[in-house]
């Protein structure tokens, strides 16, 4: 089975945002975070990670802001709580190898489910203790409309502040 959505990865990224798998709307539209109730594009703009509000079909524009995209499970489609293909060691290794290759400053899972599946353990939101090489790893609240009950934009804002602080240290 081929990847539902191609990775948006290259060298010199500041951030790679990683979901669990493409949702059904995203798969149909061939665009990341495409469901109209998903807050992903709005929170990227609200936190200042993107200077403009992008639409899902403009996801490739994230590269100009040094932001990349991927998913843990590349061949599966569905919501986190739906039955996704079981995350395998191959999926974990694929993501770890991509991060080791492209070396972004940050990897942020865009849901607790994605982060917990990657680490194979219960986790809290925020920065994780285990980096991947030099890449700092965060778990952020899901932007999915289905996860409104656990929506905490302040964690996304804290993440954006850390990204800015790291950039400021880098430029001095």
mmCIF file of N, CA and C in Angstrom, residues 24-161:
data_model
loop_
_atom_site.group_PDB
_atom_site.id
_atom_site.type_symbol
_atom_site.label_atom_id
_atom_site.label_comp_id
_atom_site.label_asym_id
_atom_site.label_seq_id
_atom_site.Cartn_x
_atom_site.Cartn_y
_atom_site.Cartn_z
ATOM 1 N N UNK A 24 -9.835 10.834 6.944
ATOM 2 C CA UNK A 24 -10.526 10.500 5.703
ATOM 3 C C UNK A 24 -10.677 11.714 4.777
ATOM 4 N N UNK A 25 -10.959 12.895 5.344
ATOM 5 C CA UNK A 25 -11.078 14.107 4.519
ATOM 6 C C UNK A 25 -9.725 14.469 3.921
ATOM 7 N N UNK A 26 -8.672 14.404 4.729
ATOM 8 C CA UNK A 26 -7.329 14.714 4.233
ATOM 9 C C UNK A 26 -6.920 13.761 3.123
ATOM 10 N N UNK A 27 -7.225 12.484 3.293
ATOM 11 C CA UNK A 27 -6.898 11.499 2.263
ATOM 12 C C UNK A 27 -7.659 11.807 0.967
ATOM 13 N N UNK A 28 -8.946 12.130 1.102
ATOM 14 C CA UNK A 28 -9.763 12.427 -0.085
ATOM 15 C C UNK A 28 -9.282 13.688 -0.798
ATOM 16 N N UNK A 29 -8.872 14.690 -0.016
ATOM 17 C CA UNK A 29 -8.443 15.956 -0.614
ATOM 18 C C UNK A 29 -6.946 16.005 -0.888
ATOM 19 N N UNK A 30 -6.227 14.936 -0.493
ATOM 20 C CA UNK A 30 -4.776 14.885 -0.688
ATOM 21 C C UNK A 30 -4.094 16.103 -0.068
ATOM 22 N N UNK A 31 -4.514 16.457 1.148
ATOM 23 C CA UNK A 31 -3.963 17.618 1.845
ATOM 24 C C UNK A 31 -4.015 17.347 3.347
ATOM 25 N N UNK A 32 -2.957 17.722 4.032
ATOM 26 C CA UNK A 32 -2.892 17.522 5.481
ATOM 27 C C UNK A 32 -3.925 18.384 6.213
ATOM 28 N N UNK A 33 -4.506 17.830 7.279
ATOM 29 C CA UNK A 33 -5.417 18.547 8.197
ATOM 30 C C UNK A 33 -6.523 19.284 7.431
ATOM 31 N N UNK A 34 -7.186 18.553 6.536
ATOM 32 C CA UNK A 34 -8.123 19.177 5.597
ATOM 33 C C UNK A 34 -9.564 19.294 6.109
ATOM 34 N N UNK A 35 -9.924 18.585 7.168
ATOM 35 C CA UNK A 35 -11.313 18.668 7.649
ATOM 36 C C UNK A 35 -11.609 20.099 8.100
ATOM 37 N N UNK A 36 -12.759 20.613 7.717
ATOM 38 C CA UNK A 36 -13.067 22.029 7.999
ATOM 39 C C UNK A 36 -13.137 22.340 9.489
ATOM 40 N N UNK A 37 -13.353 21.333 10.335
ATOM 41 C CA UNK A 37 -13.394 21.579 11.786
ATOM 42 C C UNK A 37 -12.024 21.428 12.448
ATOM 43 N N UNK A 38 -11.005 21.082 11.673
ATOM 44 C CA UNK A 38 -9.674 20.929 12.249
ATOM 45 C C UNK A 38 -9.061 22.308 12.483
ATOM 46 N N UNK A 39 -8.471 22.495 13.664
ATOM 47 C CA UNK A 39 -7.917 23.803 14.056
ATOM 48 C C UNK A 39 -6.430 23.949 13.725
ATOM 49 N N UNK A 40 -5.850 22.994 13.016
ATOM 50 C CA UNK A 40 -4.419 22.986 12.752
ATOM 51 C C UNK A 40 -3.931 24.274 12.089
ATOM 52 N N UNK A 41 -4.545 24.656 10.991
ATOM 53 C CA UNK A 41 -4.060 25.821 10.236
ATOM 54 C C UNK A 41 -4.274 27.106 11.023
ATOM 55 N N UNK A 42 -5.386 27.167 11.754
ATOM 56 C CA UNK A 42 -5.688 28.343 12.573
ATOM 57 C C UNK A 42 -4.672 28.500 13.704
ATOM 58 N N UNK A 43 -4.326 27.396 14.394
ATOM 59 C CA UNK A 43 -3.399 27.510 15.523
ATOM 60 C C UNK A 43 -1.979 27.813 15.040
ATOM 61 N N UNK A 44 -1.589 27.305 13.871
ATOM 62 C CA UNK A 44 -0.254 27.656 13.346
ATOM 63 C C UNK A 44 -0.158 29.165 13.153
ATOM 64 N N UNK A 45 -1.222 29.754 12.629
ATOM 65 C CA UNK A 45 -1.229 31.196 12.405
ATOM 66 C C UNK A 45 -1.354 31.963 13.734
ATOM 67 N N UNK A 46 -2.257 31.519 14.592
ATOM 68 C CA UNK A 46 -2.503 32.191 15.877
ATOM 69 C C UNK A 46 -1.237 32.229 16.744
ATOM 70 N N UNK A 47 -0.420 31.185 16.687
ATOM 71 C CA UNK A 47 0.804 31.119 17.496
ATOM 72 C C UNK A 47 1.974 31.841 16.830
ATOM 73 N N UNK A 48 1.787 32.281 15.594
ATOM 74 C CA UNK A 48 2.863 32.954 14.870
ATOM 75 C C UNK A 48 3.836 31.999 14.198
ATOM 76 N N UNK A 49 3.546 30.702 14.208
ATOM 77 C CA UNK A 49 4.424 29.769 13.500
ATOM 78 C C UNK A 49 4.332 29.975 11.994
ATOM 79 N N UNK A 50 3.177 30.449 11.524
ATOM 80 C CA UNK A 50 3.052 30.904 10.126
ATOM 81 C C UNK A 50 2.528 32.336 10.170
ATOM 82 N N UNK A 51 3.099 33.228 9.348
ATOM 83 C CA UNK A 51 2.660 34.621 9.362
ATOM 84 C C UNK A 51 1.317 34.832 8.671
ATOM 85 N N UNK A 52 0.877 33.839 7.920
ATOM 86 C CA UNK A 52 -0.415 33.940 7.237
ATOM 87 C C UNK A 52 -1.234 32.695 7.550
ATOM 88 N N UNK A 53 -2.538 32.816 7.406
ATOM 89 C CA UNK A 53 -3.429 31.677 7.608
ATOM 90 C C UNK A 53 -3.465 30.886 6.308
ATOM 91 N N UNK A 54 -2.886 29.700 6.324
ATOM 92 C CA UNK A 54 -2.858 28.846 5.139
ATOM 93 C C UNK A 54 -4.092 27.958 5.102
ATOM 94 N N UNK A 55 -4.434 27.510 3.911
ATOM 95 C CA UNK A 55 -5.506 26.531 3.722
ATOM 96 C C UNK A 55 -4.851 25.160 3.526
ATOM 97 N N UNK A 56 -5.586 24.089 3.794
ATOM 98 C CA UNK A 56 -4.997 22.751 3.668
ATOM 99 C C UNK A 56 -4.310 22.495 2.317
ATOM 100 N N UNK A 57 -4.913 22.973 1.233
ATOM 101 C CA UNK A 57 -4.308 22.710 -0.076
ATOM 102 C C UNK A 57 -3.022 23.508 -0.305
ATOM 103 N N UNK A 58 -2.677 24.383 0.637
ATOM 104 C CA UNK A 58 -1.423 25.140 0.573
ATOM 105 C C UNK A 58 -0.354 24.539 1.482
ATOM 106 N N UNK A 59 -0.546 23.298 1.906
ATOM 107 C CA UNK A 59 0.356 22.727 2.910
ATOM 108 C C UNK A 59 1.816 22.757 2.477
ATOM 109 N N UNK A 60 2.098 22.670 1.185
ATOM 110 C CA UNK A 60 3.501 22.702 0.730
ATOM 111 C C UNK A 60 4.168 24.046 1.041
ATOM 112 N N UNK A 61 3.361 25.099 1.215
ATOM 113 C CA UNK A 61 3.904 26.423 1.566
ATOM 114 C C UNK A 61 4.578 26.423 2.934
ATOM 115 N N UNK A 62 4.281 25.423 3.766
ATOM 116 C CA UNK A 62 4.910 25.360 5.089
ATOM 117 C C UNK A 62 6.435 25.298 4.978
ATOM 118 N N UNK A 63 6.942 24.736 3.893
ATOM 119 C CA UNK A 63 8.393 24.633 3.734
ATOM 120 C C UNK A 63 9.067 25.997 3.782
ATOM 121 N N UNK A 64 8.399 27.038 3.264
ATOM 122 C CA UNK A 64 9.025 28.370 3.289
ATOM 123 C C UNK A 64 9.141 28.903 4.720
ATOM 124 N N UNK A 65 8.384 28.326 5.661
ATOM 125 C CA UNK A 65 8.476 28.710 7.071
ATOM 126 C C UNK A 65 9.294 27.678 7.854
ATOM 127 N N UNK A 66 9.963 26.794 7.108
ATOM 128 C CA UNK A 66 10.830 25.747 7.660
ATOM 129 C C UNK A 66 10.059 24.784 8.571
ATOM 130 N N UNK A 67 8.834 24.454 8.137
ATOM 131 C CA UNK A 67 7.973 23.494 8.838
ATOM 132 C C UNK A 67 7.691 22.337 7.889
ATOM 133 N N UNK A 68 7.888 21.111 8.386
ATOM 134 C CA UNK A 68 7.595 19.913 7.608
ATOM 135 C C UNK A 68 6.440 19.139 8.225
ATOM 136 N N UNK A 69 5.917 18.183 7.457
ATOM 137 C CA UNK A 69 4.776 17.376 7.897
ATOM 138 C C UNK A 69 5.013 15.897 7.602
ATOM 139 N N UNK A 70 4.540 15.062 8.500
ATOM 140 C CA UNK A 70 4.511 13.624 8.278
ATOM 141 C C UNK A 70 3.447 13.022 9.185
ATOM 142 N N UNK A 71 3.253 11.713 9.057
ATOM 143 C CA UNK A 71 2.352 10.960 9.926
ATOM 144 C C UNK A 71 3.072 9.705 10.392
ATOM 145 N N UNK A 72 2.689 9.203 11.552
ATOM 146 C CA UNK A 72 3.260 7.956 12.052
ATOM 147 C C UNK A 72 2.953 6.799 11.117
ATOM 148 N N UNK A 73 1.682 6.644 10.773
ATOM 149 C CA UNK A 73 1.242 5.555 9.901
ATOM 150 C C UNK A 73 0.976 6.159 8.532
ATOM 151 N N UNK A 74 1.806 5.810 7.552
ATOM 152 C CA UNK A 74 1.692 6.433 6.234
ATOM 153 C C UNK A 74 0.678 5.726 5.333
ATOM 154 N N UNK A 75 0.403 4.456 5.583
ATOM 155 C CA UNK A 75 -0.483 3.709 4.693
ATOM 156 C C UNK A 75 -1.914 3.625 5.206
ATOM 157 N N UNK A 76 -2.186 4.143 6.402
ATOM 158 C CA UNK A 76 -3.523 4.037 6.977
ATOM 159 C C UNK A 76 -4.283 5.340 6.894
ATOM 160 N N UNK A 77 -5.607 5.246 6.950
ATOM 161 C CA UNK A 77 -6.485 6.407 6.931
ATOM 162 C C UNK A 77 -7.463 6.258 8.078
ATOM 163 N N UNK A 78 -7.765 7.372 8.754
ATOM 164 C CA UNK A 78 -8.792 7.318 9.776
ATOM 165 C C UNK A 78 -8.464 8.207 10.945
ATOM 166 N N UNK A 79 -9.436 8.330 11.832
ATOM 167 C CA UNK A 79 -9.243 9.151 13.019
ATOM 168 C C UNK A 79 -8.503 8.343 14.069
ATOM 169 N N UNK A 80 -7.864 9.050 15.010
ATOM 170 C CA UNK A 80 -7.085 8.391 16.059
ATOM 171 C C UNK A 80 -7.871 7.296 16.774
ATOM 172 N N UNK A 81 -9.128 7.576 17.057
ATOM 173 C CA UNK A 81 -9.875 6.600 17.862
ATOM 174 C C UNK A 81 -10.424 5.463 17.005
ATOM 175 N N UNK A 82 -10.362 5.615 15.684
ATOM 176 C CA UNK A 82 -10.805 4.547 14.789
ATOM 177 C C UNK A 82 -9.725 3.462 14.757
ATOM 178 N N UNK A 83 -10.057 2.367 14.115
ATOM 179 C CA UNK A 83 -9.096 1.278 14.047
ATOM 180 C C UNK A 83 -8.079 1.580 12.954
ATOM 181 N N UNK A 84 -6.927 2.007 13.390
ATOM 182 C CA UNK A 84 -5.821 2.238 12.459
ATOM 183 C C UNK A 84 -4.968 0.989 12.428
ATOM 184 N N UNK A 85 -4.195 0.831 11.365
ATOM 185 C CA UNK A 85 -3.248 -0.283 11.399
ATOM 186 C C UNK A 85 -2.361 -0.126 12.637
ATOM 187 N N UNK A 86 -2.018 -1.237 13.248
ATOM 188 C CA UNK A 86 -1.186 -1.178 14.456
ATOM 189 C C UNK A 86 0.161 -0.567 14.099
ATOM 190 N N UNK A 87 0.605 0.356 14.946
ATOM 191 C CA UNK A 87 1.910 0.965 14.744
ATOM 192 C C UNK A 87 2.976 -0.104 14.933
ATOM 193 N N UNK A 88 3.860 -0.207 13.961
ATOM 194 C CA UNK A 88 4.887 -1.254 14.012
ATOM 195 C C UNK A 88 6.259 -0.647 14.290
ATOM 196 N N UNK A 89 7.209 -1.504 14.578
ATOM 197 C CA UNK A 89 8.598 -1.074 14.749
ATOM 198 C C UNK A 89 9.086 -0.398 13.463
ATOM 199 N N UNK A 90 8.592 -0.849 12.326
ATOM 200 C CA UNK A 90 8.975 -0.256 11.037
ATOM 201 C C UNK A 90 8.486 1.195 10.963
ATOM 202 N N UNK A 91 7.244 1.453 11.420
ATOM 203 C CA UNK A 91 6.714 2.832 11.429
ATOM 204 C C UNK A 91 7.556 3.721 12.339
ATOM 205 N N UNK A 92 7.858 3.218 13.539
ATOM 206 C CA UNK A 92 8.674 3.987 14.488
ATOM 207 C C UNK A 92 10.059 4.269 13.897
ATOM 208 N N UNK A 93 10.657 3.250 13.304
ATOM 209 C CA UNK A 93 11.998 3.397 12.718
ATOM 210 C C UNK A 93 11.961 4.373 11.542
ATOM 211 N N UNK A 94 10.907 4.319 10.734
ATOM 212 C CA UNK A 94 10.791 5.231 9.588
ATOM 213 C C UNK A 94 10.811 6.676 10.075
ATOM 214 N N UNK A 95 10.021 6.969 11.122
ATOM 215 C CA UNK A 95 9.980 8.326 11.645
ATOM 216 C C UNK A 95 11.319 8.699 12.281
ATOM 217 N N UNK A 96 11.863 7.832 13.106
ATOM 218 C CA UNK A 96 13.158 8.113 13.745
ATOM 219 C C UNK A 96 14.243 8.358 12.706
ATOM 220 N N UNK A 97 14.270 7.543 11.660
ATOM 221 C CA UNK A 97 15.277 7.707 10.609
ATOM 222 C C UNK A 97 15.083 9.013 9.847
ATOM 223 N N UNK A 98 13.818 9.378 9.584
ATOM 224 C CA UNK A 98 13.546 10.646 8.891
ATOM 225 C C UNK A 98 14.030 11.823 9.741
ATOM 226 N N UNK A 99 13.771 11.769 11.039
ATOM 227 C CA UNK A 99 14.199 12.856 11.932
ATOM 228 C C UNK A 99 15.736 12.882 12.013
ATOM 229 N N UNK A 100 16.366 11.710 12.086
ATOM 230 C CA UNK A 100 17.829 11.651 12.122
ATOM 231 C C UNK A 100 18.436 12.176 10.819
ATOM 232 N N UNK A 101 17.757 11.937 9.701
ATOM 233 C CA UNK A 101 18.254 12.398 8.398
ATOM 234 C C UNK A 101 18.090 13.907 8.232
ATOM 235 N N UNK A 102 16.891 14.419 8.520
ATOM 236 C CA UNK A 102 16.588 15.836 8.239
ATOM 237 C C UNK A 102 16.943 16.768 9.396
ATOM 238 N N UNK A 103 17.078 16.209 10.605
ATOM 239 C CA UNK A 103 17.538 16.927 11.790
ATOM 240 C C UNK A 103 16.835 18.260 12.047
ATOM 241 N N UNK A 104 15.505 18.250 12.124
ATOM 242 C CA UNK A 104 14.831 19.494 12.511
ATOM 243 C C UNK A 104 15.156 19.805 13.967
ATOM 244 N N UNK A 105 14.981 21.055 14.359
ATOM 245 C CA UNK A 105 15.211 21.420 15.765
ATOM 246 C C UNK A 105 14.137 20.789 16.660
ATOM 247 N N UNK A 106 12.903 20.684 16.131
ATOM 248 C CA UNK A 106 11.777 20.146 16.900
ATOM 249 C C UNK A 106 10.989 19.127 16.087
ATOM 250 N N UNK A 107 10.535 18.082 16.763
ATOM 251 C CA UNK A 107 9.511 17.169 16.265
ATOM 252 C C UNK A 107 8.348 17.336 17.221
ATOM 253 N N UNK A 108 7.178 17.652 16.694
ATOM 254 C CA UNK A 108 6.001 17.794 17.557
ATOM 255 C C UNK A 108 4.893 16.879 17.046
ATOM 256 N N UNK A 109 4.449 15.990 17.923
ATOM 257 C CA UNK A 109 3.304 15.142 17.602
ATOM 258 C C UNK A 109 2.054 15.982 17.777
ATOM 259 N N UNK A 110 1.158 15.939 16.792
ATOM 260 C CA UNK A 110 -0.030 16.796 16.815
ATOM 261 C C UNK A 110 -1.216 16.139 17.507
ATOM 262 N N UNK A 111 -0.941 15.126 18.299
ATOM 263 C CA UNK A 111 -1.962 14.561 19.193
ATOM 264 C C UNK A 111 -1.253 13.719 20.240
ATOM 265 N N UNK A 112 -1.902 13.590 21.384
ATOM 266 C CA UNK A 112 -1.354 12.742 22.444
ATOM 267 C C UNK A 112 -1.291 11.302 21.945
ATOM 268 N N UNK A 113 -2.289 10.894 21.159
ATOM 269 C CA UNK A 113 -2.314 9.532 20.624
ATOM 270 C C UNK A 113 -1.060 9.256 19.805
ATOM 271 N N UNK A 114 -0.696 10.179 18.921
ATOM 272 C CA UNK A 114 0.493 9.974 18.080
ATOM 273 C C UNK A 114 1.742 9.845 18.941
ATOM 274 N N UNK A 115 1.899 10.737 19.922
ATOM 275 C CA UNK A 115 3.068 10.688 20.792
ATOM 276 C C UNK A 115 3.125 9.414 21.614
ATOM 277 N N UNK A 116 1.976 9.029 22.170
ATOM 278 C CA UNK A 116 1.948 7.818 22.989
ATOM 279 C C UNK A 116 2.194 6.576 22.152
ATOM 280 N N UNK A 117 1.683 6.559 20.918
ATOM 281 C CA UNK A 117 1.945 5.408 20.043
ATOM 282 C C UNK A 117 3.431 5.341 19.688
ATOM 283 N N UNK A 118 4.042 6.494 19.420
ATOM 284 C CA UNK A 118 5.458 6.496 19.072
ATOM 285 C C UNK A 118 6.305 5.999 20.245
ATOM 286 N N UNK A 119 6.048 6.538 21.440
ATOM 287 C CA UNK A 119 6.841 6.160 22.615
ATOM 288 C C UNK A 119 6.373 4.857 23.244
ATOM 289 N N UNK A 120 5.197 4.375 22.819
ATOM 290 C CA UNK A 120 4.608 3.144 23.345
ATOM 291 C C UNK A 120 4.431 3.230 24.859
ATOM 292 N N UNK A 121 3.973 4.413 25.312
ATOM 293 C CA UNK A 121 3.687 4.586 26.744
ATOM 294 C C UNK A 121 2.811 5.811 26.936
ATOM 295 N N UNK A 122 2.169 5.881 28.090
ATOM 296 C CA UNK A 122 1.356 7.054 28.435
ATOM 297 C C UNK A 122 2.271 8.259 28.558
ATOM 298 N N UNK A 123 1.802 9.400 28.076
ATOM 299 C CA UNK A 123 2.610 10.620 28.084
ATOM 300 C C UNK A 123 1.753 11.820 28.422
ATOM 301 N N UNK A 124 2.409 12.873 28.926
ATOM 302 C CA UNK A 124 1.751 14.158 29.136
ATOM 303 C C UNK A 124 2.088 15.064 27.962
ATOM 304 N N UNK A 125 1.295 16.122 27.799
ATOM 305 C CA UNK A 125 1.596 17.138 26.791
ATOM 306 C C UNK A 125 2.895 17.850 27.162
ATOM 307 N N UNK A 126 3.523 18.429 26.174
ATOM 308 C CA UNK A 126 4.716 19.226 26.401
ATOM 309 C C UNK A 126 5.958 18.541 25.889
ATOM 310 N N UNK A 127 7.110 19.104 26.280
ATOM 311 C CA UNK A 127 8.387 18.553 25.820
ATOM 312 C C UNK A 127 8.650 17.223 26.504
ATOM 313 N N UNK A 128 9.145 16.265 25.738
ATOM 314 C CA UNK A 128 9.452 14.930 26.241
ATOM 315 C C UNK A 128 10.927 14.869 26.638
ATOM 316 N N UNK A 129 11.264 13.947 27.510
ATOM 317 C CA UNK A 129 12.634 13.845 28.015
ATOM 318 C C UNK A 129 13.589 13.241 26.995
ATOM 319 N N UNK A 130 13.053 12.470 26.036
ATOM 320 C CA UNK A 130 13.907 11.759 25.089
ATOM 321 C C UNK A 130 13.955 12.485 23.754
ATOM 322 N N UNK A 131 15.087 13.134 23.453
ATOM 323 C CA UNK A 131 15.220 13.722 22.118
ATOM 324 C C UNK A 131 15.521 12.613 21.100
ATOM 325 N N UNK A 132 15.421 12.937 19.837
ATOM 326 C CA UNK A 132 15.889 12.044 18.770
ATOM 327 C C UNK A 132 17.127 12.740 18.209
ATOM 328 N N UNK A 133 18.287 12.280 18.614
ATOM 329 C CA UNK A 133 19.521 12.993 18.269
ATOM 330 C C UNK A 133 19.487 14.359 18.937
ATOM 331 N N UNK A 134 19.633 15.420 18.144
ATOM 332 C CA UNK A 134 19.567 16.792 18.666
ATOM 333 C C UNK A 134 18.155 17.381 18.589
ATOM 334 N N UNK A 135 17.206 16.602 18.087
ATOM 335 C CA UNK A 135 15.840 17.094 17.889
ATOM 336 C C UNK A 135 15.032 16.972 19.175
ATOM 337 N N UNK A 136 14.495 18.106 19.621
ATOM 338 C CA UNK A 136 13.630 18.124 20.802
ATOM 339 C C UNK A 136 12.237 17.634 20.400
ATOM 340 N N UNK A 137 11.625 16.811 21.246
ATOM 341 C CA UNK A 137 10.344 16.183 20.926
ATOM 342 C C UNK A 137 9.248 16.712 21.852
ATOM 343 N N UNK A 138 8.136 17.132 21.246
ATOM 344 C CA UNK A 138 6.978 17.642 21.969
ATOM 345 C C UNK A 138 5.739 16.824 21.619
ATOM 346 N N UNK A 139 4.796 16.800 22.553
ATOM 347 C CA UNK A 139 3.454 16.265 22.285
ATOM 348 C C UNK A 139 2.476 17.412 22.493
ATOM 349 N N UNK A 140 1.696 17.683 21.455
ATOM 350 C CA UNK A 140 0.727 18.780 21.458
ATOM 351 C C UNK A 140 -0.699 18.229 21.436
ATOM 352 N N UNK A 141 -1.664 18.997 21.930
ATOM 353 C CA UNK A 141 -3.064 18.557 21.859
ATOM 354 C C UNK A 141 -3.540 18.465 20.415
ATOM 355 N N UNK A 142 -4.386 17.503 20.160
ATOM 356 C CA UNK A 142 -4.939 17.307 18.826
ATOM 357 C C UNK A 142 -5.773 18.506 18.386
ATOM 358 N N UNK A 143 -5.615 18.875 17.125
ATOM 359 C CA UNK A 143 -6.395 19.969 16.537
ATOM 360 C C UNK A 143 -7.692 19.467 15.913
ATOM 361 N N UNK A 144 -7.918 18.175 15.955
ATOM 362 C CA UNK A 144 -9.117 17.588 15.358
ATOM 363 C C UNK A 144 -10.378 18.090 16.059
ATOM 364 N N UNK A 145 -11.411 18.336 15.282
ATOM 365 C CA UNK A 145 -12.696 18.713 15.856
ATOM 366 C C UNK A 145 -13.232 17.634 16.782
ATOM 367 N N UNK A 146 -12.854 16.386 16.526
ATOM 368 C CA UNK A 146 -13.307 15.270 17.363
ATOM 369 C C UNK A 146 -12.649 15.308 18.740
ATOM 370 N N UNK A 147 -11.574 16.107 18.887
ATOM 371 C CA UNK A 147 -10.856 16.169 20.160
ATOM 372 C C UNK A 147 -11.100 17.492 20.885
ATOM 373 N N UNK A 148 -12.201 18.169 20.571
ATOM 374 C CA UNK A 148 -12.471 19.468 21.195
ATOM 375 C C UNK A 148 -12.433 19.425 22.717
ATOM 376 N N UNK A 149 -12.818 18.306 23.304
ATOM 377 C CA UNK A 149 -12.852 18.188 24.757
ATOM 378 C C UNK A 149 -11.479 18.295 25.403
ATOM 379 N N UNK A 150 -10.422 17.979 24.640
ATOM 380 C CA UNK A 150 -9.066 18.048 25.203
ATOM 381 C C UNK A 150 -8.246 19.170 24.554
ATOM 382 N N UNK A 151 -8.908 20.098 23.884
ATOM 383 C CA UNK A 151 -8.208 21.181 23.202
ATOM 384 C C UNK A 151 -7.601 22.147 24.213
ATOM 385 N N UNK A 152 -6.288 22.360 24.098
ATOM 386 C CA UNK A 152 -5.577 23.265 25.005
ATOM 387 C C UNK A 152 -4.599 24.103 24.177
ATOM 388 N N UNK A 153 -5.080 25.200 23.595
ATOM 389 C CA UNK A 153 -4.218 26.001 22.721
ATOM 390 C C UNK A 153 -2.994 26.565 23.435
ATOM 391 N N UNK A 154 -3.067 26.726 24.767
ATOM 392 C CA UNK A 154 -1.915 27.292 25.483
ATOM 393 C C UNK A 154 -0.671 26.416 25.337
ATOM 394 N N UNK A 155 -0.848 25.115 25.130
ATOM 395 C CA UNK A 155 0.319 24.239 24.944
ATOM 396 C C UNK A 155 0.949 24.498 23.578
ATOM 397 N N UNK A 156 0.116 24.732 22.555
ATOM 398 C CA UNK A 156 0.639 25.113 21.242
ATOM 399 C C UNK A 156 1.394 26.448 21.342
ATOM 400 N N UNK A 157 0.850 27.392 22.120
ATOM 401 C CA UNK A 157 1.519 28.691 22.295
ATOM 402 C C UNK A 157 2.865 28.516 23.010
ATOM 403 N N UNK A 158 2.904 27.660 24.020
ATOM 404 C CA UNK A 158 4.155 27.401 24.740
ATOM 405 C C UNK A 158 5.195 26.783 23.788
ATOM 406 N N UNK A 159 4.725 25.859 22.944
ATOM 407 C CA UNK A 159 5.611 25.245 21.945
ATOM 408 C C UNK A 159 6.174 26.314 21.003
ATOM 409 N N UNK A 160 5.297 27.174 20.482
ATOM 410 C CA UNK A 160 5.739 28.239 19.558
ATOM 411 C C UNK A 160 6.744 29.159 20.243
ATOM 412 N N UNK A 161 6.531 29.456 21.528
ATOM 413 C CA UNK A 161 7.480 30.281 22.280
ATOM 414 C C UNK A 161 8.847 29.601 22.367
#
